[in-house]
Structures are given as C-alpha cells and as structure tokens.
mmCIF file of C-alpha atoms in Angstrom:
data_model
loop_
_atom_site.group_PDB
_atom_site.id
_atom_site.type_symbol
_atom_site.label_atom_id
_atom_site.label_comp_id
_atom_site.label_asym_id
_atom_site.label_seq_id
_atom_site.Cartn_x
_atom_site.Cartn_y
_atom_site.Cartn_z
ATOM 1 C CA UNK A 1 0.000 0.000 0.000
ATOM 2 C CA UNK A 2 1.556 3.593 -0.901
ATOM 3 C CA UNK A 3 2.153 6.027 2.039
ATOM 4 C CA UNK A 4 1.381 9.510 0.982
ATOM 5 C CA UNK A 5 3.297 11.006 3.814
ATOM 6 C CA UNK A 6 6.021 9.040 5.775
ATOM 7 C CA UNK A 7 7.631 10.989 8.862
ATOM 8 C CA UNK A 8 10.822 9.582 10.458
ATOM 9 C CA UNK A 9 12.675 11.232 13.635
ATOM 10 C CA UNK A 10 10.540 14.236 13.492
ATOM 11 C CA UNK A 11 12.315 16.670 15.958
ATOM 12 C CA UNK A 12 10.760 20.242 16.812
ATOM 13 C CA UNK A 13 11.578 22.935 19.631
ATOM 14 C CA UNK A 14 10.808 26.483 20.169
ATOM 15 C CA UNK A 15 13.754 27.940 22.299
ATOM 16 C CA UNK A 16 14.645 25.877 25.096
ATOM 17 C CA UNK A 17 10.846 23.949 24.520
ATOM 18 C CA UNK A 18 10.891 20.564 22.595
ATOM 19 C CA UNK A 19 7.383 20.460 21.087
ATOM 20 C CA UNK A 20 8.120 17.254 18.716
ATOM 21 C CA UNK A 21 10.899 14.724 19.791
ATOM 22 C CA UNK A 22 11.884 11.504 17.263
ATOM 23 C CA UNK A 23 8.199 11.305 15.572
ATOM 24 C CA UNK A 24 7.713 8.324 13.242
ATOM 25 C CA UNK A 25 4.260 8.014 11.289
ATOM 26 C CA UNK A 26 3.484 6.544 8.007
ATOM 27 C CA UNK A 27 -0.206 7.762 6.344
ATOM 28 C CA UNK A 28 -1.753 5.451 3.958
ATOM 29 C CA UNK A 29 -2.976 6.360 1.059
ATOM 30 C CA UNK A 30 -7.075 6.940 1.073
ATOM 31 C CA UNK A 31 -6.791 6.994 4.966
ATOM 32 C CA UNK A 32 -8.236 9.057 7.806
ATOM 33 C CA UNK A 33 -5.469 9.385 10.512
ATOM 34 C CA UNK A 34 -6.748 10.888 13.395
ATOM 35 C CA UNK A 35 -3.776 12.451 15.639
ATOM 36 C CA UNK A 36 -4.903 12.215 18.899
ATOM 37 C CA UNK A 37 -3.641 14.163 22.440
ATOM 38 C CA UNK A 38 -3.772 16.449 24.726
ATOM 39 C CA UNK A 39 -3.259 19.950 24.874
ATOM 40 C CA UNK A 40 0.493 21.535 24.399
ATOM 41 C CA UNK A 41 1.551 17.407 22.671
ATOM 42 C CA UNK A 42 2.315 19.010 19.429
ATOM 43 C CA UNK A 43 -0.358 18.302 17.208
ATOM 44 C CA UNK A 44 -1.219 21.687 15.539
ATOM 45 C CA UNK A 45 2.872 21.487 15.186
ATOM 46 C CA UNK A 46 3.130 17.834 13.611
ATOM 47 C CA UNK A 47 0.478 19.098 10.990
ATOM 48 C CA UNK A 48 2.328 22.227 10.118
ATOM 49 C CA UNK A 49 5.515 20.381 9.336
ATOM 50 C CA UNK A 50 3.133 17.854 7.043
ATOM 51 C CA UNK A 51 1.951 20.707 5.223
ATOM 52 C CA UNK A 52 5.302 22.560 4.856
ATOM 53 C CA UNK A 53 4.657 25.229 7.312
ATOM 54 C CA UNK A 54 7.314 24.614 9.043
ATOM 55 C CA UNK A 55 11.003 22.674 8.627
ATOM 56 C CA UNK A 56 11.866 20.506 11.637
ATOM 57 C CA UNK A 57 15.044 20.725 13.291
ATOM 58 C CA UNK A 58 15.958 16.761 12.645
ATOM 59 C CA UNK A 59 14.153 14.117 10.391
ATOM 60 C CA UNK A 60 13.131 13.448 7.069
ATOM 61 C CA UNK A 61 9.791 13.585 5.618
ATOM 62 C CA UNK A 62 8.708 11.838 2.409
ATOM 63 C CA UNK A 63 5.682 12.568 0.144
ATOM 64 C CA UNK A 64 4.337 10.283 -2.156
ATOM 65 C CA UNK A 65 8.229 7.856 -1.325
ATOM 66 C CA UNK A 66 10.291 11.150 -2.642
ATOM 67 C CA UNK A 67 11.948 13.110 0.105
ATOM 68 C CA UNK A 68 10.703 16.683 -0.186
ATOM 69 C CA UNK A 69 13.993 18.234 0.159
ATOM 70 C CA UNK A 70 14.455 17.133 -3.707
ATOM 71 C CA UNK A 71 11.256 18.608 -4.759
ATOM 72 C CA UNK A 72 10.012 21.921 -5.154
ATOM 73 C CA UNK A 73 7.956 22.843 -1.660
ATOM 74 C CA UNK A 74 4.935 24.485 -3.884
ATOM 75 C CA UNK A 75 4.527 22.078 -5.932
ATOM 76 C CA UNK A 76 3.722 19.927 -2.558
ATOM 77 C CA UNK A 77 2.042 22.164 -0.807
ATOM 78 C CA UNK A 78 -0.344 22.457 -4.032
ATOM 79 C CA UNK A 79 -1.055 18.843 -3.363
ATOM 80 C CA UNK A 80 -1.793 19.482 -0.555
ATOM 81 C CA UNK A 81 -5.016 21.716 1.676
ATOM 82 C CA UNK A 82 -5.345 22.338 5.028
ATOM 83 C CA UNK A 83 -8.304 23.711 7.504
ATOM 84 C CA UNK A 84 -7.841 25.358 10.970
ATOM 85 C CA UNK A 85 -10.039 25.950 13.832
ATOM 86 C CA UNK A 86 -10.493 29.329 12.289
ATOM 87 C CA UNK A 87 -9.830 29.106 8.397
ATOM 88 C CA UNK A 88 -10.363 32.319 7.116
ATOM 89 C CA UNK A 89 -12.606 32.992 4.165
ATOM 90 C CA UNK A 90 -12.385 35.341 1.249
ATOM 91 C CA UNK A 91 -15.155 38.386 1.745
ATOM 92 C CA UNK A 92 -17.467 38.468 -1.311
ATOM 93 C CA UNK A 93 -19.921 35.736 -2.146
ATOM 94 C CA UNK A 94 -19.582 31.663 -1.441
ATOM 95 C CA UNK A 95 -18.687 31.078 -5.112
ATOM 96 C CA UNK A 96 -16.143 33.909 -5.185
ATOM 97 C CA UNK A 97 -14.235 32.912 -2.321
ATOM 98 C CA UNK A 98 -14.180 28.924 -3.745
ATOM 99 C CA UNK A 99 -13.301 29.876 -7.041
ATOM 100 C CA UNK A 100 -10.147 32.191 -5.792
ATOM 101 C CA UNK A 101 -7.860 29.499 -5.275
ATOM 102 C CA UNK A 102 -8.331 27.869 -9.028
ATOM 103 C CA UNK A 103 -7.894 31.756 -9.920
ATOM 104 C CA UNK A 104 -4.359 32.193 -8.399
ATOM 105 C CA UNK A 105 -3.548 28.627 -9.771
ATOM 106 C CA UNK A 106 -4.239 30.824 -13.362
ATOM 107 C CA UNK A 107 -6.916 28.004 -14.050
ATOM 108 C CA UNK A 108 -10.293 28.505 -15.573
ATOM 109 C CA UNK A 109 -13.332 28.952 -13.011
ATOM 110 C CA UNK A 110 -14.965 25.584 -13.248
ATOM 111 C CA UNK A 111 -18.777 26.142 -12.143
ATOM 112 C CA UNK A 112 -20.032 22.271 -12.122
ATOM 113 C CA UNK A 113 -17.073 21.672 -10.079
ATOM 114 C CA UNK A 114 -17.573 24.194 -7.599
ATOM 115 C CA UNK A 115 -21.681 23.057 -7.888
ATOM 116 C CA UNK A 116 -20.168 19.437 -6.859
ATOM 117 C CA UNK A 117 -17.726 20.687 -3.947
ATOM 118 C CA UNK A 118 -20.584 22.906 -2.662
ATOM 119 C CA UNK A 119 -22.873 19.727 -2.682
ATOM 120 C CA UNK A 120 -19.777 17.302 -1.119
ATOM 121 C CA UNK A 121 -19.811 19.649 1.657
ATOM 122 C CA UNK A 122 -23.935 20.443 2.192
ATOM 123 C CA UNK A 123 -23.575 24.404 1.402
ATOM 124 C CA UNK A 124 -25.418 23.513 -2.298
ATOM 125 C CA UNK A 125 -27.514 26.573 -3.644
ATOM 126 C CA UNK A 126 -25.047 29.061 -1.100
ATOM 127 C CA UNK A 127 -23.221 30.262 -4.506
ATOM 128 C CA UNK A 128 -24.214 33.993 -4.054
ATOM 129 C CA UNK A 129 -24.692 33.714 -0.266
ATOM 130 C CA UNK A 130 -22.300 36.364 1.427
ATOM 131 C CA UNK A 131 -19.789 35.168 3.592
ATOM 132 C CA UNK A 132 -20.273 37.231 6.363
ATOM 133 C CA UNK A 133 -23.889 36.094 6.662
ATOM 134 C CA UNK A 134 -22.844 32.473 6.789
ATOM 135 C CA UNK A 135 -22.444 30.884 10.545
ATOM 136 C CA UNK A 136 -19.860 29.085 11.610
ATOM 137 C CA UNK A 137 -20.530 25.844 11.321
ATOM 138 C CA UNK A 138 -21.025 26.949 7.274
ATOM 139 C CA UNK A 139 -17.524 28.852 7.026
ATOM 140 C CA UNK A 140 -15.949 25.855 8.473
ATOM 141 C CA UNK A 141 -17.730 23.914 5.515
ATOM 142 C CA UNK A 142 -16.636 26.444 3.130
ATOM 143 C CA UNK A 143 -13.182 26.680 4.693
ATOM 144 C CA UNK A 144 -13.355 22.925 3.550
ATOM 145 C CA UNK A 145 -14.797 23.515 0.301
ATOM 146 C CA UNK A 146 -12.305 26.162 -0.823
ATOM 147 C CA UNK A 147 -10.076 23.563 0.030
ATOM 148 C CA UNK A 148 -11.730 20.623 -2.039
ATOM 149 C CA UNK A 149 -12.068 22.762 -5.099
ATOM 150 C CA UNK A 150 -7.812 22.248 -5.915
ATOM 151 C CA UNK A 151 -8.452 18.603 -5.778
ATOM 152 C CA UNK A 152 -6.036 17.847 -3.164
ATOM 153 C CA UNK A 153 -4.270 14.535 -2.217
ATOM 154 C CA UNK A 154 -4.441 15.169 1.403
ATOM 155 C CA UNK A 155 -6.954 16.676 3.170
ATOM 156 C CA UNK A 156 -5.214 18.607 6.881
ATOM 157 C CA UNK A 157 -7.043 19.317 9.477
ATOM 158 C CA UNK A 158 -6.340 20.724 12.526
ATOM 159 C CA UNK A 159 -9.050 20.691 15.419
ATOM 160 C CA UNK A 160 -11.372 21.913 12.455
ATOM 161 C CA UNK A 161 -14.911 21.380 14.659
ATOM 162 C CA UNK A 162 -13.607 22.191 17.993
ATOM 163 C CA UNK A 163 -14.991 25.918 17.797
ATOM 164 C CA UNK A 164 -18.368 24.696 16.707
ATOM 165 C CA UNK A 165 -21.648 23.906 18.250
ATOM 166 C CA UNK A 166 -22.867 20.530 18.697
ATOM 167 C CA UNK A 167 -25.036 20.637 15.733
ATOM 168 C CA UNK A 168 -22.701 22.112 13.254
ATOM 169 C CA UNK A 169 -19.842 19.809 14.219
ATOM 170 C CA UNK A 170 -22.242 16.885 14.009
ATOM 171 C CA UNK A 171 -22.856 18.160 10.095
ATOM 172 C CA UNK A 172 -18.796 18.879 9.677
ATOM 173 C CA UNK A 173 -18.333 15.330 10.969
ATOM 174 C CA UNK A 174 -20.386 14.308 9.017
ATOM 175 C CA UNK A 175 -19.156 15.975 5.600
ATOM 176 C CA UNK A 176 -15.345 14.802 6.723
ATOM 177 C CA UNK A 177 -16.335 11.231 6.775
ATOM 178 C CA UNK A 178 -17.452 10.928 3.282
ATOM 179 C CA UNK A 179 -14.134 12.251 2.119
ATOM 180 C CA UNK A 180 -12.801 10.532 -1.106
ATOM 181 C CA UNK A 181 -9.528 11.522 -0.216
ATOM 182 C CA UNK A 182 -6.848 11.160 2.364
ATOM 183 C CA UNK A 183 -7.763 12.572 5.640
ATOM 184 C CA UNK A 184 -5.526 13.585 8.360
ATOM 185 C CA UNK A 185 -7.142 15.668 11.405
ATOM 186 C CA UNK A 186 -6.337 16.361 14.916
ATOM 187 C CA UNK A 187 -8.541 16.447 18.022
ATOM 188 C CA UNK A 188 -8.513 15.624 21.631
ATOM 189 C CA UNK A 189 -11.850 14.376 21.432
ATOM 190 C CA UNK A 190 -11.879 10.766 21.806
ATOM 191 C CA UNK A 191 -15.339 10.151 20.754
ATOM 192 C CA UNK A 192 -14.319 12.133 17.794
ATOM 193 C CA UNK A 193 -11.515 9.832 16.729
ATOM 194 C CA UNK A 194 -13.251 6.761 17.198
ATOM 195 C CA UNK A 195 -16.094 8.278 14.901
ATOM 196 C CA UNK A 196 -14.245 8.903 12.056
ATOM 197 C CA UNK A 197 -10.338 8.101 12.128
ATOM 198 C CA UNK A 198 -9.810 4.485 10.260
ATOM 199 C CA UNK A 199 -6.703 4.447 12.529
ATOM 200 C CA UNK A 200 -5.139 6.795 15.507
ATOM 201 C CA UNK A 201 -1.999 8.189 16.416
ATOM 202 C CA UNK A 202 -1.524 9.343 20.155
ATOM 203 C CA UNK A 203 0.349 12.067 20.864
ATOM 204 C CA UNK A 204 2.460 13.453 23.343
ATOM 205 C CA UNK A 205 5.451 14.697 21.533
ATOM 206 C CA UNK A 206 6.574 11.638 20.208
ATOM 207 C CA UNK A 207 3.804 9.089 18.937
ATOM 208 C CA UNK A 208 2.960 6.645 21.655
ATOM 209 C CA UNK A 209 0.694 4.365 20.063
ATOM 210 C CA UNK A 210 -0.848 3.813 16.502
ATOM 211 C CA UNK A 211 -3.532 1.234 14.746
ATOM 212 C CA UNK A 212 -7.048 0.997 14.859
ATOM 213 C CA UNK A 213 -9.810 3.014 17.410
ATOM 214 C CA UNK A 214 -11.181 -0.621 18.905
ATOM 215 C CA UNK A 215 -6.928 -1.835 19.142
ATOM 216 C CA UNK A 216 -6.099 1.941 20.826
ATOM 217 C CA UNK A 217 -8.888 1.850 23.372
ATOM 218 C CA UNK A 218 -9.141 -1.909 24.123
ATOM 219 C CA UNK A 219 -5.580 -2.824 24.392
ATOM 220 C CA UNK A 220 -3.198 0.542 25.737
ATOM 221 C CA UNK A 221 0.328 -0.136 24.830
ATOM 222 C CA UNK A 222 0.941 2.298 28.098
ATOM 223 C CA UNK A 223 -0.380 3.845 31.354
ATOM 224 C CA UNK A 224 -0.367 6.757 29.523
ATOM 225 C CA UNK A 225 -2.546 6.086 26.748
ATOM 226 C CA UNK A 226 -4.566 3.830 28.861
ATOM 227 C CA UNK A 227 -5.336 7.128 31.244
ATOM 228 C CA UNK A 228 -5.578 9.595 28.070
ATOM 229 C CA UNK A 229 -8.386 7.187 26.746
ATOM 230 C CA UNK A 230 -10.387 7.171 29.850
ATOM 231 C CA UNK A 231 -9.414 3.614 31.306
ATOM 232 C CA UNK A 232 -10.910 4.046 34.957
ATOM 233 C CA UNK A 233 -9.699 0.885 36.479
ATOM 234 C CA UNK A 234 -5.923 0.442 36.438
ATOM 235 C CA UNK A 235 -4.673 -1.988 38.086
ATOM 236 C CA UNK A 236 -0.728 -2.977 39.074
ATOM 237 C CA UNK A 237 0.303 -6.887 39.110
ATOM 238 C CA UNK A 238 2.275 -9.795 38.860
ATOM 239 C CA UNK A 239 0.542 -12.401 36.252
ATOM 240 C CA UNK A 240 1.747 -15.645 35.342
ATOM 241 C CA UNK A 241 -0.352 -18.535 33.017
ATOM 242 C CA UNK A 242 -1.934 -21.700 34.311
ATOM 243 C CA UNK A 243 -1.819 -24.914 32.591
ATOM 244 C CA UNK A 244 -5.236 -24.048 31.176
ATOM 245 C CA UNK A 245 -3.524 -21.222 28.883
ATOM 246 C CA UNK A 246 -5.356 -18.253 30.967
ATOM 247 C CA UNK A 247 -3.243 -15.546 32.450
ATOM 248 C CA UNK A 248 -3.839 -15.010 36.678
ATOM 249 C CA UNK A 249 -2.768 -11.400 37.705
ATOM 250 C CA UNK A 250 -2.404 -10.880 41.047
ATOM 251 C CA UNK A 251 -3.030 -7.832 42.290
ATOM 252 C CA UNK A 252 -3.069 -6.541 45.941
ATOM 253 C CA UNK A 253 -5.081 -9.566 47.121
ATOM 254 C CA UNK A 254 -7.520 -9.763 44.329
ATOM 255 C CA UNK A 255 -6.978 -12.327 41.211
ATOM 256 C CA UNK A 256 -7.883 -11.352 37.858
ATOM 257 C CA UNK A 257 -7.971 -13.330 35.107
ATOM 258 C CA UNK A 258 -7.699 -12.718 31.628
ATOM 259 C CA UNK A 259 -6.949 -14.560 28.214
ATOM 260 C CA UNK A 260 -4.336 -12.606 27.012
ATOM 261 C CA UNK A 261 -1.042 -14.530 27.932
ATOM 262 C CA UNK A 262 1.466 -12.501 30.186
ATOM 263 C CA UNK A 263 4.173 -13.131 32.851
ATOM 264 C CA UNK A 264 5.695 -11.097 34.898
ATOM 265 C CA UNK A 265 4.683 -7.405 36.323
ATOM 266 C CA UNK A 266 1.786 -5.950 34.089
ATOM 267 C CA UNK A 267 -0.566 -3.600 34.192
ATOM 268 C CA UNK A 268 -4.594 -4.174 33.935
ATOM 269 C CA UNK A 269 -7.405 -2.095 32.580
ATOM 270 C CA UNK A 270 -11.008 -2.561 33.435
ATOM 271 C CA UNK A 271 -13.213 -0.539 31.187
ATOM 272 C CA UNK A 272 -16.721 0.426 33.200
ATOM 273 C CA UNK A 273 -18.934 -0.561 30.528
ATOM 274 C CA UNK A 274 -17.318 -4.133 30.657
ATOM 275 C CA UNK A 275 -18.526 -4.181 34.571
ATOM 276 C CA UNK A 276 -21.964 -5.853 35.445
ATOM 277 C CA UNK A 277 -23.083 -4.597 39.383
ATOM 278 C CA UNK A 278 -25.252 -7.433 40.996
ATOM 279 C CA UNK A 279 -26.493 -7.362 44.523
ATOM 280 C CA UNK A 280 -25.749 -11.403 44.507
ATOM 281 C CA UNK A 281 -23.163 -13.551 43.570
ATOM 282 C CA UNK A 282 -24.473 -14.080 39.672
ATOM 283 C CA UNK A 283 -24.948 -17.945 38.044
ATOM 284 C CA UNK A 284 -22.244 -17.166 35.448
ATOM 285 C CA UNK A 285 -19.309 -19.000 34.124
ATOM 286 C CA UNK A 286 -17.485 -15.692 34.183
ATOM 287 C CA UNK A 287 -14.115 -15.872 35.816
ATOM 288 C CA UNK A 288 -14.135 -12.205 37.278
ATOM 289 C CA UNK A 289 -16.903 -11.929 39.834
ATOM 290 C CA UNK A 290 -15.135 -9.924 43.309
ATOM 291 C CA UNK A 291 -17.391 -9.136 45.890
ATOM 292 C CA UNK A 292 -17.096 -5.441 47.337
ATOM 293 C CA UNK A 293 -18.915 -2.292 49.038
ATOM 294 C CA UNK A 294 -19.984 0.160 47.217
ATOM 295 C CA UNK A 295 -18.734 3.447 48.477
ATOM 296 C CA UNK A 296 -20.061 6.451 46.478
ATOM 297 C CA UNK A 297 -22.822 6.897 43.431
ATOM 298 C CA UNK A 298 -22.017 9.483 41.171
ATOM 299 C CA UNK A 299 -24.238 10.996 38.572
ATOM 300 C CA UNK A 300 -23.166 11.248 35.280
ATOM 301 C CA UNK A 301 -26.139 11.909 32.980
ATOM 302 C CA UNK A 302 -27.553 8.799 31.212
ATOM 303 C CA UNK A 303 -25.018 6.757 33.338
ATOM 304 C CA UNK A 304 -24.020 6.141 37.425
ATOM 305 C CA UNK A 305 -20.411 6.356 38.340
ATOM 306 C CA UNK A 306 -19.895 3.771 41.087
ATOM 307 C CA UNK A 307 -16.583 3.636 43.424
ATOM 308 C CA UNK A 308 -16.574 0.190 44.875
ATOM 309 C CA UNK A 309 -14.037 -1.665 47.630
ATOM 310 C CA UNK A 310 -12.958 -4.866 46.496
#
C-alpha cells in the first residue's frame, strides 16, 4: 500500500521547549489518521511540518516515497489543503471565495465543479450567499470547500470542529467522513476519533501508540494512553499462566484473570462498561466476579459512576 506522507525522527523545539521529539508516522494512502492528544503534545505542530509550514530541526519527511527536500515545496504544498479551527474565508460571495484558489492557480473557473464541492460539503444553492452572513458551522464547511475545489491529495485538518456547536460539528463530521480523499485531522476528542479516524496516532510529543480506534482503546500499549483514553480501572500486578492457557494477575489480594497470555509485572485495565453490578453472587461461568462495598454513586447523565471496595 503507498504512504502519501512518511515521517521519520521528526524533531521540533521552540527555544529551550521541545514540542516534537523523534516522531515516526506513516499515512496510507485513502486513509483518515486521526492524531490524537492532549493539549500543548504538538499536534497543531506535527500538521504544520506535514503541510510545509514549518522545517523541523531533525528528520526526514517523504511525500508520495520522494523526500521533499528534492522537490520543489509548492509544488507539494499544491497537493496538498489544510483547515484550521479558524480558516479564514475570502469576503465576497460563497462562489467567489471557492473559485479564488483555481484563480491564483491561473486556471479557468470551473462552475459544475464548484456546484459538486458545494454539494460534497452540504452548502449547495449558497453560490451567491455572502460570507459574512454564513455561521460558523457553514464557514468551516466552506473553509473545507475552498479547500476541495484544488483537488487535493491530502486533506489537513487541525481541530477543524472544535470551535463549533454541537449541531454544526455533528454536520462537519459528518461531511469529513465521506471524504474521497486522504484525511488527516487532529482532536482531543476521543469520541471524535473513534467516529471517524480508520486508525489513531496518540500524541504526546513523540507518537505513543498507533492502529485501529477498537486496538487503541481496548488494548493501551501504556499507562499513559490507557489514562488519556479514559481507562478508569488500572490496576498494578504480577501475572503468570496456568496450565489451562489463561493468564492469573495478582493484584493486591484480588486475582484477575484474563486470556491474554502474560508473565511477569503488568498492568490491567477494566473498562466500566465491561462491569456488570449485581447485589448477589451471579450464576455465570465468568471468571471475574469480586465481591465489594460500594462506596459512592455518582451521577453522570444517562449513566451512574460507582466507586466500589474490592
């Protein structure tokens, strides 16, 4: 499979402030990437240096296998289209500001194409809408759209919905997962990821963790990520494997068992929603049932947060 963009030893600081340190990431071709993390990891950053913002201080980036240092950075970055939390648009109407970037390319307006882009990204019969009347939910479309009109390889973006109402984010969501194209976008919404990201980076300035949203949440390759992707339950202990195949993880008195095979010291995560509370012992053939007091009830809208004593 071709990787559009491959990043390797990505190294970025600001003064005395490493923002990036020895990134590796490979983007597949017809992929959404979702970069993950939390504030200050160097997201916004990592995408600038994709889109030939900015040069790192050490690595190598290739685009489409050539390095970029042996072609012409305009001739990428044409390739290329990127949307930020606040893209600005062009005053004048809808179709002006989509058609301006064709314009400065010295290409011909194309009107069915701009119809199409308008359509792609649900601002259809907008053409001679003003700008400034538009909301923001639409500019961010438009943002998109004036974007989509070049015919990019890779679409950027960079916390794109993250200034928008529910509603309007719901409809940019929804326009960004239809993409015919490849897709990278940052967030630190984790619902957000798992929505539309085919696979997910996390990032803290170097990438921690990469493959699929079910791989990333069910199996954390660290405490870190496990935390950062709302694991509740984290438990510290020593496992070893019975001659049954099933790992036994001891930890602080209580035994857990599991079917993934480890030895040694290891780390557990118990997602909530795996959890089933019964005031008796249940007829199961589970292997986890622990008996405990149940300490505080939390509400937490649709759902209870319990803290139990095991």
């Amino acid at each position: 499979m071709m990787h559009v963009i491959e990043l390797s030893g990505i190294t970025k600081s600001y003064g005395d402030i490493k923002v990036l340190e020895d990134v590796n990431l490979k983007v597949r071709e017809g992929e959404t990437l979702g970069i993950i993390g939390p504030t200050g990891a160097g997201k916004s950053t990592l995408l600038r240096i994709m889109d030939l913002l900015e040069r790192p201080d050490e690595g190598e980036i290739l685009f489409m296998g050539k390095k970029v240092d042996d072609l012409k950075p305009l001739e990428v970055r044409r390739r290329m289209g990127m949307v930020f939390q606040n893209t600005p648009v062009f005053r004048g109407t809808v179709a002006e500001s989509i058609l301006y970037g064709p314009r400065i390319r010295g290409e011909r307006p194309d009107e069915s194409e701009m119809k199409r882009v308008l359509e792609t990204v649900g601002l259809e019969g907008y053409e001679s809408r003003k700008t400034t009347e538009l909301s923001g939910g639409e500019r961010q479309r438009l943002a998109l759209a004036q974007v989509l009109i070049n015919r990019p390889d890779v679409v950027l973006l960079d916390e794109a919905t993250s200034s928008l109402d529910p509603i309007s984010r719901s409809r940019m969501e929804d326009v960004i997962a239809d993409l015919d194209v490849t897709v990278i976008f940052t967030t630190h919404d984790l619902l957000q990821g798992q929505k539309l990201a085919d696979r997910i980076a996390i990032l803290n300035r170097s990438i921690l963790q990469t493959g699929k949203p079910r791989e990333i949440f069910r199996k954390p390759a660290s405490r870190f990520v496990a935390e950062f992707v709302g694991a509740r339950n984290i438990l510290r202990g020593r496992a070893h494997i019975t001659g049954d195949g099933i790992s036994i993880i001891e930890c602080d008195g209580i035994s857990i068992y599991s079917s993934e095979r480890a030895t040694g010291d290891v780390s557990v995560t118990i997602r909530p929603e795996d959890i089933t509370v019964s005031w008796r012992r249940m007829d199961s053939s589970a292997l986890n049932q622990l008996e405990g007091r149940v300490l505080a009830v939390r509400d937490a809208g649709s759902v209870q947060h319990l803290e139990v004593r095991c």
